[in-house]
GROMACS .gro file of C-alpha atoms in nm:
model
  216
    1UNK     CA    1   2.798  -1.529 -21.909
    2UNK     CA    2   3.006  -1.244 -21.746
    3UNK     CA    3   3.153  -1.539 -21.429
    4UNK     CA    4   3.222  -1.782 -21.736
    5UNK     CA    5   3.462  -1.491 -21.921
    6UNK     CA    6   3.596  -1.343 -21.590
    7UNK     CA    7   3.659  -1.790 -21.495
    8UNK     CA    8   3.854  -1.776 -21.828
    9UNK     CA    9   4.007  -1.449 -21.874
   10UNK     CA   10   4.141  -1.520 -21.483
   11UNK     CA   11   4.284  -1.888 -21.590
   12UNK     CA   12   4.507  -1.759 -21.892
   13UNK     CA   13   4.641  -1.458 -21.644
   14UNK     CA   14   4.754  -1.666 -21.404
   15UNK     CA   15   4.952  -1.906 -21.683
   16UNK     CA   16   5.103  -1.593 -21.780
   17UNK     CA   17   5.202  -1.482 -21.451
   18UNK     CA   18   5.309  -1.825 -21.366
   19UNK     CA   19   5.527  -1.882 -21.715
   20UNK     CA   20   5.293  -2.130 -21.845
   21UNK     CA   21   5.232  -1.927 -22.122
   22UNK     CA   22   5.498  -1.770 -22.285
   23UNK     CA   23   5.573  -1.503 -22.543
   24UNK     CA   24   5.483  -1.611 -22.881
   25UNK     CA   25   5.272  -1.930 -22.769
   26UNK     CA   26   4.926  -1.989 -22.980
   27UNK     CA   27   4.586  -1.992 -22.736
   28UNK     CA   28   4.333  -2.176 -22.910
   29UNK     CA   29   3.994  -2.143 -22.842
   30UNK     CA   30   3.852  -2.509 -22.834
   31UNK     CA   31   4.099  -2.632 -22.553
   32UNK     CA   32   4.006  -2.334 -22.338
   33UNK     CA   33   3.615  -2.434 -22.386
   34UNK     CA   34   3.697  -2.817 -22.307
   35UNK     CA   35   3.884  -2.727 -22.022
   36UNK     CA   36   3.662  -2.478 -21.835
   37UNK     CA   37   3.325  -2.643 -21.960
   38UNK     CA   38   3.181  -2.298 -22.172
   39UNK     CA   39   3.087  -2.197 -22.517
   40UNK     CA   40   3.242  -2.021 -22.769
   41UNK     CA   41   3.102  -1.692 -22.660
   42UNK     CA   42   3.349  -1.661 -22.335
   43UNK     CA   43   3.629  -1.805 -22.492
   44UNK     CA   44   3.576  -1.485 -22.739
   45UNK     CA   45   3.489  -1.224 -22.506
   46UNK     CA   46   3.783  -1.298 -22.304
   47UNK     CA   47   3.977  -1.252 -22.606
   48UNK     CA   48   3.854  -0.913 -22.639
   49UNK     CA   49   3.999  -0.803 -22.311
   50UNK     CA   50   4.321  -0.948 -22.358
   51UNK     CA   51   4.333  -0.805 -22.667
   52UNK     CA   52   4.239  -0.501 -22.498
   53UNK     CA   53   4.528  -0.474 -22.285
   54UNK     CA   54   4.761  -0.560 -22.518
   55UNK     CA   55   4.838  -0.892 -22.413
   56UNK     CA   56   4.736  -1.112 -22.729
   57UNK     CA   57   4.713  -1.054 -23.107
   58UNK     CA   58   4.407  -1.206 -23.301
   59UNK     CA   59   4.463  -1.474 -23.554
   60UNK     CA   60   4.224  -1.542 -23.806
   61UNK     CA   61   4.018  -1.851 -23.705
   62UNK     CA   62   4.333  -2.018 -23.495
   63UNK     CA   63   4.288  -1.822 -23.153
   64UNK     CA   64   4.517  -1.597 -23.047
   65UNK     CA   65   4.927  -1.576 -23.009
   66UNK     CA   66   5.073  -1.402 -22.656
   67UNK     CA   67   5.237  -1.069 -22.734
   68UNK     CA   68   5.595  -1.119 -22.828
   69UNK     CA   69   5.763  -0.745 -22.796
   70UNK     CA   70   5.992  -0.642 -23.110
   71UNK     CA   71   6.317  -0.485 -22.955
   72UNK     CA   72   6.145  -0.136 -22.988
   73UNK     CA   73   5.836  -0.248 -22.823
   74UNK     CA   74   6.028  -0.449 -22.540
   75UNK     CA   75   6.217  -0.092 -22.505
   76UNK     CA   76   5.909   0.127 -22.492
   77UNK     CA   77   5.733  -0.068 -22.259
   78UNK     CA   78   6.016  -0.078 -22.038
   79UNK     CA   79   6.043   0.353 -22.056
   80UNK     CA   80   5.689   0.295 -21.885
   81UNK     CA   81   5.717   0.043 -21.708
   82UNK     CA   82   5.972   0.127 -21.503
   83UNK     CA   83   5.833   0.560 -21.481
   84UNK     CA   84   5.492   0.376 -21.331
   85UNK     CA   85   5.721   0.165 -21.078
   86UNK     CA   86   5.950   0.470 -20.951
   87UNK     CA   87   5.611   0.639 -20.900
   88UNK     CA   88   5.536   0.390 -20.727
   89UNK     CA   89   5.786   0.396 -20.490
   90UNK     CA   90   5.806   0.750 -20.430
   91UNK     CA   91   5.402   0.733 -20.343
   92UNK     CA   92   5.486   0.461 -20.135
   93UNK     CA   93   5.770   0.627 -19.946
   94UNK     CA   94   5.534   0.930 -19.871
   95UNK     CA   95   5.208   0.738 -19.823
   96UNK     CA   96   5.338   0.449 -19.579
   97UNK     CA   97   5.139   0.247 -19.318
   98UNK     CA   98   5.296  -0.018 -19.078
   99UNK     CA   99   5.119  -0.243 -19.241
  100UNK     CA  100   5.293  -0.202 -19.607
  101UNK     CA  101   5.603  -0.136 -19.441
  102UNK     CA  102   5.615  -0.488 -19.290
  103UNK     CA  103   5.463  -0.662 -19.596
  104UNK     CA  104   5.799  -0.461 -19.804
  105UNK     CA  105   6.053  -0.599 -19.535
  106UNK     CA  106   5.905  -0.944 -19.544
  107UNK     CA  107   5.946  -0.943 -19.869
  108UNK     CA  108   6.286  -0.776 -19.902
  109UNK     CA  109   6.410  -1.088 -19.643
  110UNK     CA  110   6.234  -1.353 -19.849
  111UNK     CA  111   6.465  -1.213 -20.149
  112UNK     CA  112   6.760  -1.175 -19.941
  113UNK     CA  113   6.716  -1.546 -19.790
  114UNK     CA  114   6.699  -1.679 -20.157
  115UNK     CA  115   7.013  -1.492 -20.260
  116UNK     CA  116   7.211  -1.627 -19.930
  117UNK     CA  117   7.117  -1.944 -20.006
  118UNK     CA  118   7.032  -2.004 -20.398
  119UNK     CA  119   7.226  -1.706 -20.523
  120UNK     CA  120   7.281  -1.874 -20.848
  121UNK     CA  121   6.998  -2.117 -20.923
  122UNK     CA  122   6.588  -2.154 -20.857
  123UNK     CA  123   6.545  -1.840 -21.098
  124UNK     CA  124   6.163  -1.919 -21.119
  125UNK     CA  125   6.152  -1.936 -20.724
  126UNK     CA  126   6.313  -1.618 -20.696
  127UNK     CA  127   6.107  -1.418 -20.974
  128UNK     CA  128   5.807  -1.506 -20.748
  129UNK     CA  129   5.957  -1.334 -20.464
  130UNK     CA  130   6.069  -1.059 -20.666
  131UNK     CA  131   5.692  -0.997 -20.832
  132UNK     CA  132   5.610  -1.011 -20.401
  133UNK     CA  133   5.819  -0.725 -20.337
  134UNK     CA  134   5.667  -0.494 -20.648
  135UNK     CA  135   5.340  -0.552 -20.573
  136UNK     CA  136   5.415  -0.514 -20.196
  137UNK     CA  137   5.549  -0.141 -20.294
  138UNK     CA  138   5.292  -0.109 -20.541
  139UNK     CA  139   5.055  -0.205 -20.276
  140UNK     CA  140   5.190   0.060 -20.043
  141UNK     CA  141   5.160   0.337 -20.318
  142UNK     CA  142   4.767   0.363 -20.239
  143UNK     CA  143   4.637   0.434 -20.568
  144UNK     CA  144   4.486   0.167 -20.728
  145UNK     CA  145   4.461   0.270 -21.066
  146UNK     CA  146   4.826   0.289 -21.097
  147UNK     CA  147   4.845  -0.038 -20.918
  148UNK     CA  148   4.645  -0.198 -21.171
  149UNK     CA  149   4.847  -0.051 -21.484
  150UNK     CA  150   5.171  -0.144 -21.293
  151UNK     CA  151   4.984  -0.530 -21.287
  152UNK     CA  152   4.850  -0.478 -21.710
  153UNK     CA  153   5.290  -0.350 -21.838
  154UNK     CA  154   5.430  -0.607 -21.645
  155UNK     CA  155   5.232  -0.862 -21.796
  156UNK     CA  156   5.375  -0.820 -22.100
  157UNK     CA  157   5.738  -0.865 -22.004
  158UNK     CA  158   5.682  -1.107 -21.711
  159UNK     CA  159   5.895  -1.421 -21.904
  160UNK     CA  160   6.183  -1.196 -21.997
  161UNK     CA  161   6.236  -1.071 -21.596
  162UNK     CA  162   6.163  -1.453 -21.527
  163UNK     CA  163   6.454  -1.473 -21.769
  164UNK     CA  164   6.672  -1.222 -21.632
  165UNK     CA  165   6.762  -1.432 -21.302
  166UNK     CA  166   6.940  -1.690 -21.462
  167UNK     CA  167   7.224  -1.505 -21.532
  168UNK     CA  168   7.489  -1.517 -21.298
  169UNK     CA  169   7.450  -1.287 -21.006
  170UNK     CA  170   7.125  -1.121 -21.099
  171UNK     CA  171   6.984  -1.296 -20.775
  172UNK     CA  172   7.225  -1.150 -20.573
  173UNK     CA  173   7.212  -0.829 -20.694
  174UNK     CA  174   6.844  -0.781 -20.704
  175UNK     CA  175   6.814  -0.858 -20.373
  176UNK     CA  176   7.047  -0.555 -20.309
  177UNK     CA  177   6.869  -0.346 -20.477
  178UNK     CA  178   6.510  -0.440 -20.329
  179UNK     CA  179   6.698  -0.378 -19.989
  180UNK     CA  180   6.825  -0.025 -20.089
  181UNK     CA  181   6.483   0.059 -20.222
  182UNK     CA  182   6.289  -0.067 -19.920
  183UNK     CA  183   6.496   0.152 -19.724
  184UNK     CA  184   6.443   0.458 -19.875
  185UNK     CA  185   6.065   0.392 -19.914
  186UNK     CA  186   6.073   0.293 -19.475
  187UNK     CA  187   6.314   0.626 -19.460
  188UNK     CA  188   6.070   0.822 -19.629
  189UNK     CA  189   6.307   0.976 -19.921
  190UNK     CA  190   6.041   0.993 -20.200
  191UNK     CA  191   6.274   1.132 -20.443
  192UNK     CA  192   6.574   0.875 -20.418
  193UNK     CA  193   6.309   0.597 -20.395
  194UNK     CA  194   6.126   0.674 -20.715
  195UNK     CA  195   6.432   0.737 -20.881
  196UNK     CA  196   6.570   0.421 -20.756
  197UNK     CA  197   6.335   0.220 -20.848
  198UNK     CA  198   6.320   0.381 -21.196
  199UNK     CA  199   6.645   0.267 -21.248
  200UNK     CA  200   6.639  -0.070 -21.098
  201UNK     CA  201   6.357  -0.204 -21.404
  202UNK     CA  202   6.575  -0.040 -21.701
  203UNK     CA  203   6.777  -0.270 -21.921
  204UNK     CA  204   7.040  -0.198 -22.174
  205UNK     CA  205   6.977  -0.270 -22.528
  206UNK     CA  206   7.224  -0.575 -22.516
  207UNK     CA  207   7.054  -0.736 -22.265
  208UNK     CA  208   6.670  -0.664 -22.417
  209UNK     CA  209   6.837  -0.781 -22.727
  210UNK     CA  210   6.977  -1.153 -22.500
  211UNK     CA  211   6.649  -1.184 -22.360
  212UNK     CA  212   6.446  -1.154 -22.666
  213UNK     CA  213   6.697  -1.438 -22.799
  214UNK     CA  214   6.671  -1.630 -22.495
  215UNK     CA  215   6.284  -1.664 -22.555
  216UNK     CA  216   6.285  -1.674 -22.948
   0.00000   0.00000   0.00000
């Protein structure tokens, strides 16, 4: 029973990270146990997780809806999210193995060949390479606990960042700032990099307020 929840619970995480499911959308339980060929009982106890982390709210014999952040929720996850990523950084800039540092420059290039050459279109494309370079950072911060609650926040907001890149020049200048962060983390200057980084996942409440709209 425990494979058939983990083979669900793993299916609606990836539509999430992939934008199939979006903020607000209703997951019902009888197309989930068509789909993956399982009873009820998985379907439900993989409902209890999600619910667990805070991705899904519980509707009364219809399913579940995705968690759609009020403006003070999008906000408060934010303050966190973006505390966990600078920590992040700064454990990556002290912790760092030839290894992570080449997976954060690959990544920093893939973003930086997107911007030279899409800087203002294929927002989906680039939101891929941008969740490469976190995790590749996150990766390099060696603790896997925070990695995972880095993976659990950004779940939640993953369609608004998606979002984000379709404004004019928010290509371009995240690739500027994943370069400036990379090279304080391969520099070694915990400090700047966590504080950085911090900074570079904070939005202003006019633009929480245009991406809550954009999705609504």
């Amino acid at each position: 029973m425990a494979g058939q929840t983990d083979q669900v619970l793993n299916a609606v995480l990836f539509s999430i990270d992939r934008g199939t499911l979006n903020p607000g959308d209703i997951i019902e339980e009888a197309p989930l146990m068509e789909t993956y060929g399982v009873s009820r009982t998985p379907v439900r106890e993989c409902f209890i997780h999600l619910e667990a982390a805070g991705l899904i709210r519980r509707l009364p014999r219809k399913g579940a809806v995705l968690f759609k952040p009020t403006l003070e929720e999008f906000l408060a996850i934010v303050e966190v999210h973006s505390r966990l990523e600078g920590q992040a950084a700064g454990l990556a800039a002290r912790r760092l193995g030839a290894a992570d540092a080449a997976a954060i420059e690959a990544a920093v290039l893939a973003c930086e060949e997107h911007a030279a050459e899409k800087p203002s279109s294929d927002a989906d494309s680039y939101y891929h390479l941008n969740i490469r370079f976190h995790q590749a950072v996150a990766q390099a911060a060696g603790n896997p606990f925070l990695l995972e609650m880095i993976k659990a926040n950004a779940r939640k907001l993953m369609a608004y960042y998606r979002v984000a890149y379709r404004y004019p020049g928010a290509i371009a200048h995240s690739a500027s700032e994943h370069r400036r962060i990379a090279t304080l983390i391969l520099n070694h200057d915990t400090d700047e990099a966590s504080r950085v980084m911090e900074r570079h996942l904070c939005f202003d409440q006019v633009t929480v307020m245009d991406l809550l709209a954009a999705l609504d």
